[in-house]
Amino acid sequence: MAPIYQQDLAIGTPITTVGVGQGFDRALLEYYDCVVADAAHCDTERADFDPAHDFCVGVSVSTQRTGSGDSGGPLFVIDPEIEGRYLLAGIVKGGIKAGPSGPEETEFIRYANVGRLLTWLETVADCDNDMDSVHSCQGE
C-alpha cells in the first residue's frame, strides 16, 4: 500500500484516480488525472457526501471521471517532498453510471479522505500503519 497523504486537499490539487471503469470482465486498469473541486459541487441532497471526511473531484463540463465500477478504488496525489512518489489520498466513494444521460450523471465525484479516516481504518482493519515501514494488516 502507498503511504497515506494526511493533509487536507486544497481546491485545485492535482490528483490521479485508478480503476477499471465500467468494470467489464478483463478490463484493463485505467487512470485519469483531475483536480480537487469545491465541495459544493458534490454536497447535494441526492448525494451521500459528508464534508467532515469527504472531498469532491472534477471539472465542469468534463466527460472524464470515475465510473460505477471504480467505487472503492484509490486516488493518489504526488508526494510534495519525494519526487516521483505517490501518496494514497482518497477512496472513490461514488462513481457514475455509464452513459451521457440520466439524473445521476455529474462531472463531479465524491471521495472519502483517507487521512481523515485513518484512525477508523486502522481500527476496522486492525492495521499497523507505521509510515516508515511496510503496512501490515491482520484482517479477520
PDB file of C-alpha atoms in Angstrom:
ATOM      1  CA  MET A   1       0.000   0.000   0.000  1.00  0.00           C
ATOM      2  CA  ALA A   2       1.193   3.502  -0.743  1.00  0.00           C
ATOM      3  CA  PRO A   3       1.978   5.836   2.152  1.00  0.00           C
ATOM      4  CA  ILE A   4      -1.039   7.921   3.126  1.00  0.00           C
ATOM      5  CA  TYR A   5      -1.403  11.652   2.499  1.00  0.00           C
ATOM      6  CA  GLN A   6      -2.545  13.088   5.824  1.00  0.00           C
ATOM      7  CA  GLN A   7      -3.204  16.732   4.977  1.00  0.00           C
ATOM      8  CA  ASP A   8      -6.387  18.342   3.710  1.00  0.00           C
ATOM      9  CA  LEU A   9      -6.584  18.618  -0.060  1.00  0.00           C
ATOM     10  CA  ALA A  10      -6.880  22.176  -1.323  1.00  0.00           C
ATOM     11  CA  ILE A  11      -9.156  23.048  -4.239  1.00  0.00           C
ATOM     12  CA  GLY A  12      -7.125  22.677  -7.432  1.00  0.00           C
ATOM     13  CA  THR A  13      -4.780  19.983  -6.058  1.00  0.00           C
ATOM     14  CA  PRO A  14      -3.913  17.617  -8.938  1.00  0.00           C
ATOM     15  CA  ILE A  15      -4.967  14.002  -8.335  1.00  0.00           C
ATOM     16  CA  THR A  16      -4.849  10.659 -10.160  1.00  0.00           C
ATOM     17  CA  THR A  17      -7.629   8.071  -9.849  1.00  0.00           C
ATOM     18  CA  VAL A  18      -7.019   4.437 -10.795  1.00  0.00           C
ATOM     19  CA  GLY A  19      -9.755   1.903 -11.637  1.00  0.00           C
ATOM     20  CA  VAL A  20     -11.387  -0.433 -14.118  1.00  0.00           C
ATOM     21  CA  GLY A  21     -14.014   2.000 -15.398  1.00  0.00           C
ATOM     22  CA  GLN A  22     -17.264   0.200 -16.121  1.00  0.00           C
ATOM     23  CA  GLY A  23     -15.871  -2.980 -14.590  1.00  0.00           C
ATOM     24  CA  PHE A  24     -16.246  -5.318 -17.543  1.00  0.00           C
ATOM     25  CA  ASP A  25     -14.505  -8.698 -17.321  1.00  0.00           C
ATOM     26  CA  ARG A  26     -10.847  -8.486 -18.244  1.00  0.00           C
ATOM     27  CA  ALA A  27     -10.968  -4.683 -18.353  1.00  0.00           C
ATOM     28  CA  LEU A  28      -7.597  -3.020 -18.370  1.00  0.00           C
ATOM     29  CA  LEU A  29      -6.670  -0.821 -15.440  1.00  0.00           C
ATOM     30  CA  GLU A  30      -7.296   2.820 -16.338  1.00  0.00           C
ATOM     31  CA  TYR A  31      -6.488   6.143 -14.737  1.00  0.00           C
ATOM     32  CA  TYR A  32      -7.375   9.767 -15.096  1.00  0.00           C
ATOM     33  CA  ASP A  33      -5.863  12.989 -13.847  1.00  0.00           C
ATOM     34  CA  CYS A  34      -8.103  15.715 -12.466  1.00  0.00           C
ATOM     35  CA  VAL A  35      -8.252  18.245  -9.608  1.00  0.00           C
ATOM     36  CA  VAL A  36      -9.928  18.662  -6.233  1.00  0.00           C
ATOM     37  CA  ALA A  37     -13.093  20.758  -6.635  1.00  0.00           C
ATOM     38  CA  ASP A  38     -15.223  22.886  -4.329  1.00  0.00           C
ATOM     39  CA  ALA A  39     -17.306  20.644  -2.027  1.00  0.00           C
ATOM     40  CA  ALA A  40     -20.496  22.442  -3.101  1.00  0.00           C
ATOM     41  CA  HIS A  41     -20.375  20.523  -6.401  1.00  0.00           C
ATOM     42  CA  CYS A  42     -20.753  17.189  -4.545  1.00  0.00           C
ATOM     43  CA  ASP A  43     -22.691  18.217  -1.437  1.00  0.00           C
ATOM     44  CA  THR A  44     -26.208  17.896  -2.840  1.00  0.00           C
ATOM     45  CA  GLU A  45     -29.440  16.475  -1.400  1.00  0.00           C
ATOM     46  CA  ARG A  46     -29.254  13.346  -3.585  1.00  0.00           C
ATOM     47  CA  ALA A  47     -25.594  12.545  -2.860  1.00  0.00           C
ATOM     48  CA  ASP A  48     -24.023  10.809   0.125  1.00  0.00           C
ATOM     49  CA  PHE A  49     -21.468  13.493   0.980  1.00  0.00           C
ATOM     50  CA  ASP A  50     -20.098  14.368   4.413  1.00  0.00           C
ATOM     51  CA  PRO A  51     -17.667  17.318   4.404  1.00  0.00           C
ATOM     52  CA  ALA A  52     -16.178  16.017   7.676  1.00  0.00           C
ATOM     53  CA  HIS A  53     -14.424  13.210   5.782  1.00  0.00           C
ATOM     54  CA  ASP A  54     -15.249  13.546   2.081  1.00  0.00           C
ATOM     55  CA  PHE A  55     -13.962  15.726  -0.726  1.00  0.00           C
ATOM     56  CA  CYS A  56     -15.016  16.446  -4.292  1.00  0.00           C
ATOM     57  CA  VAL A  57     -13.086  15.933  -7.536  1.00  0.00           C
ATOM     58  CA  GLY A  58     -13.950  17.137 -11.021  1.00  0.00           C
ATOM     59  CA  VAL A  59     -14.007  19.881 -13.613  1.00  0.00           C
ATOM     60  CA  SER A  60     -17.174  21.479 -15.015  1.00  0.00           C
ATOM     61  CA  VAL A  61     -18.306  20.056 -18.376  1.00  0.00           C
ATOM     62  CA  SER A  62     -15.614  17.366 -18.293  1.00  0.00           C
ATOM     63  CA  THR A  63     -16.525  13.949 -19.660  1.00  0.00           C
ATOM     64  CA  GLN A  64     -13.634  12.215 -17.914  1.00  0.00           C
ATOM     65  CA  ARG A  65     -14.438  10.864 -14.431  1.00  0.00           C
ATOM     66  CA  THR A  66     -14.753   7.676 -12.422  1.00  0.00           C
ATOM     67  CA  GLY A  67     -17.405   5.139 -13.373  1.00  0.00           C
ATOM     68  CA  SER A  68     -19.602   2.948 -11.205  1.00  0.00           C
ATOM     69  CA  GLY A  69     -17.046   0.104 -11.431  1.00  0.00           C
ATOM     70  CA  ASP A  70     -14.394   2.320  -9.817  1.00  0.00           C
ATOM     71  CA  SER A  71     -16.099   2.623  -6.409  1.00  0.00           C
ATOM     72  CA  GLY A  72     -13.700   1.680  -3.627  1.00  0.00           C
ATOM     73  CA  GLY A  73     -10.657   2.343  -5.799  1.00  0.00           C
ATOM     74  CA  PRO A  74      -7.677   4.543  -4.909  1.00  0.00           C
ATOM     75  CA  LEU A  75      -6.990   8.204  -5.519  1.00  0.00           C
ATOM     76  CA  PHE A  76      -3.393   9.399  -5.400  1.00  0.00           C
ATOM     77  CA  VAL A  77      -1.569  12.715  -5.067  1.00  0.00           C
ATOM     78  CA  ILE A  78       2.083  13.327  -5.865  1.00  0.00           C
ATOM     79  CA  ASP A  79       4.229  13.493  -2.740  1.00  0.00           C
ATOM     80  CA  PRO A  80       5.327  17.139  -2.352  1.00  0.00           C
ATOM     81  CA  GLU A  81       8.552  16.017  -0.623  1.00  0.00           C
ATOM     82  CA  ILE A  82       9.769  12.996  -2.633  1.00  0.00           C
ATOM     83  CA  GLU A  83       9.858  13.310  -6.419  1.00  0.00           C
ATOM     84  CA  GLY A  84       8.098  10.517  -8.273  1.00  0.00           C
ATOM     85  CA  ARG A  85       6.335   9.089  -5.206  1.00  0.00           C
ATOM     86  CA  TYR A  86       2.557   8.893  -4.970  1.00  0.00           C
ATOM     87  CA  LEU A  87       0.546   9.048  -1.749  1.00  0.00           C
ATOM     88  CA  LEU A  88      -2.873   7.498  -1.177  1.00  0.00           C
ATOM     89  CA  ALA A  89      -5.251  10.389  -0.508  1.00  0.00           C
ATOM     90  CA  GLY A  90      -8.729   9.016  -1.076  1.00  0.00           C
ATOM     91  CA  ILE A  91     -11.084   6.215  -1.983  1.00  0.00           C
ATOM     92  CA  VAL A  92     -13.737   6.522  -4.696  1.00  0.00           C
ATOM     93  CA  LYS A  93     -16.975   6.876  -2.766  1.00  0.00           C
ATOM     94  CA  GLY A  94     -19.338   7.122  -5.685  1.00  0.00           C
ATOM     95  CA  GLY A  95     -18.829   6.870  -9.412  1.00  0.00           C
ATOM     96  CA  ILE A  96     -21.403   7.463 -12.107  1.00  0.00           C
ATOM     97  CA  LYS A  97     -23.422   5.117 -14.262  1.00  0.00           C
ATOM     98  CA  ALA A  98     -22.095   4.673 -17.798  1.00  0.00           C
ATOM     99  CA  GLY A  99     -23.748   6.818 -20.448  1.00  0.00           C
ATOM    100  CA  PRO A 100     -24.117  10.546 -21.034  1.00  0.00           C
ATOM    101  CA  SER A 101     -27.725  10.954 -19.814  1.00  0.00           C
ATOM    102  CA  GLY A 102     -29.861  10.430 -16.751  1.00  0.00           C
ATOM    103  CA  PRO A 103     -30.450  12.262 -13.479  1.00  0.00           C
ATOM    104  CA  GLU A 104     -27.434  10.734 -11.709  1.00  0.00           C
ATOM    105  CA  GLU A 105     -24.866  11.975 -14.224  1.00  0.00           C
ATOM    106  CA  THR A 106     -22.383  14.538 -12.961  1.00  0.00           C
ATOM    107  CA  GLU A 107     -18.830  15.511 -13.732  1.00  0.00           C
ATOM    108  CA  PHE A 108     -18.059  15.742 -10.007  1.00  0.00           C
ATOM    109  CA  ILE A 109     -17.300  12.628  -7.958  1.00  0.00           C
ATOM    110  CA  ARG A 110     -17.220  12.055  -4.199  1.00  0.00           C
ATOM    111  CA  TYR A 111     -14.161  10.611  -2.443  1.00  0.00           C
ATOM    112  CA  ALA A 112     -13.532   9.558   1.151  1.00  0.00           C
ATOM    113  CA  ASN A 113     -10.498  11.358   2.588  1.00  0.00           C
ATOM    114  CA  VAL A 114      -8.198   8.559   3.813  1.00  0.00           C
ATOM    115  CA  GLY A 115      -6.156  10.908   6.005  1.00  0.00           C
ATOM    116  CA  ARG A 116      -9.246  11.957   7.961  1.00  0.00           C
ATOM    117  CA  LEU A 117     -10.418   8.344   8.331  1.00  0.00           C
ATOM    118  CA  LEU A 118      -7.047   6.806   9.191  1.00  0.00           C
ATOM    119  CA  THR A 119      -7.835   6.025  12.838  1.00  0.00           C
ATOM    120  CA  TRP A 120     -11.131   4.392  11.865  1.00  0.00           C
ATOM    121  CA  LEU A 121      -9.488   2.413   9.034  1.00  0.00           C
ATOM    122  CA  GLU A 122      -6.735   1.153  11.329  1.00  0.00           C
ATOM    123  CA  THR A 123      -9.299   0.064  13.921  1.00  0.00           C
ATOM    124  CA  VAL A 124     -11.551  -1.723  11.444  1.00  0.00           C
ATOM    125  CA  ALA A 125      -8.710  -3.390   9.528  1.00  0.00           C
ATOM    126  CA  ASP A 126      -6.554  -3.975  12.628  1.00  0.00           C
ATOM    127  CA  CYS A 127      -3.621  -2.383  10.791  1.00  0.00           C
ATOM    128  CA  ASP A 128      -0.255  -1.129  11.922  1.00  0.00           C
ATOM    129  CA  ASN A 129       0.258   1.998   9.810  1.00  0.00           C
ATOM    130  CA  ASP A 130       3.839   2.984  10.556  1.00  0.00           C
ATOM    131  CA  MET A 131       4.709   5.485   7.816  1.00  0.00           C
ATOM    132  CA  ASP A 132       8.370   4.392   7.913  1.00  0.00           C
ATOM    133  CA  SER A 133       7.685   0.713   7.284  1.00  0.00           C
ATOM    134  CA  VAL A 134       5.580  -1.598   5.176  1.00  0.00           C
ATOM    135  CA  HIS A 135       1.883  -1.541   6.084  1.00  0.00           C
ATOM    136  CA  SER A 136       0.638  -4.740   7.659  1.00  0.00           C
ATOM    137  CA  CYS A 137      -2.933  -5.786   8.369  1.00  0.00           C
ATOM    138  CA  GLN A 138      -4.189  -8.692  10.410  1.00  0.00           C
ATOM    139  CA  GLY A 139      -7.737  -8.757   8.997  1.00  0.00           C
ATOM    140  CA  GLU A 140     -10.101 -11.381  10.328  1.00  0.00           C
TER     141      GLU A 140
END
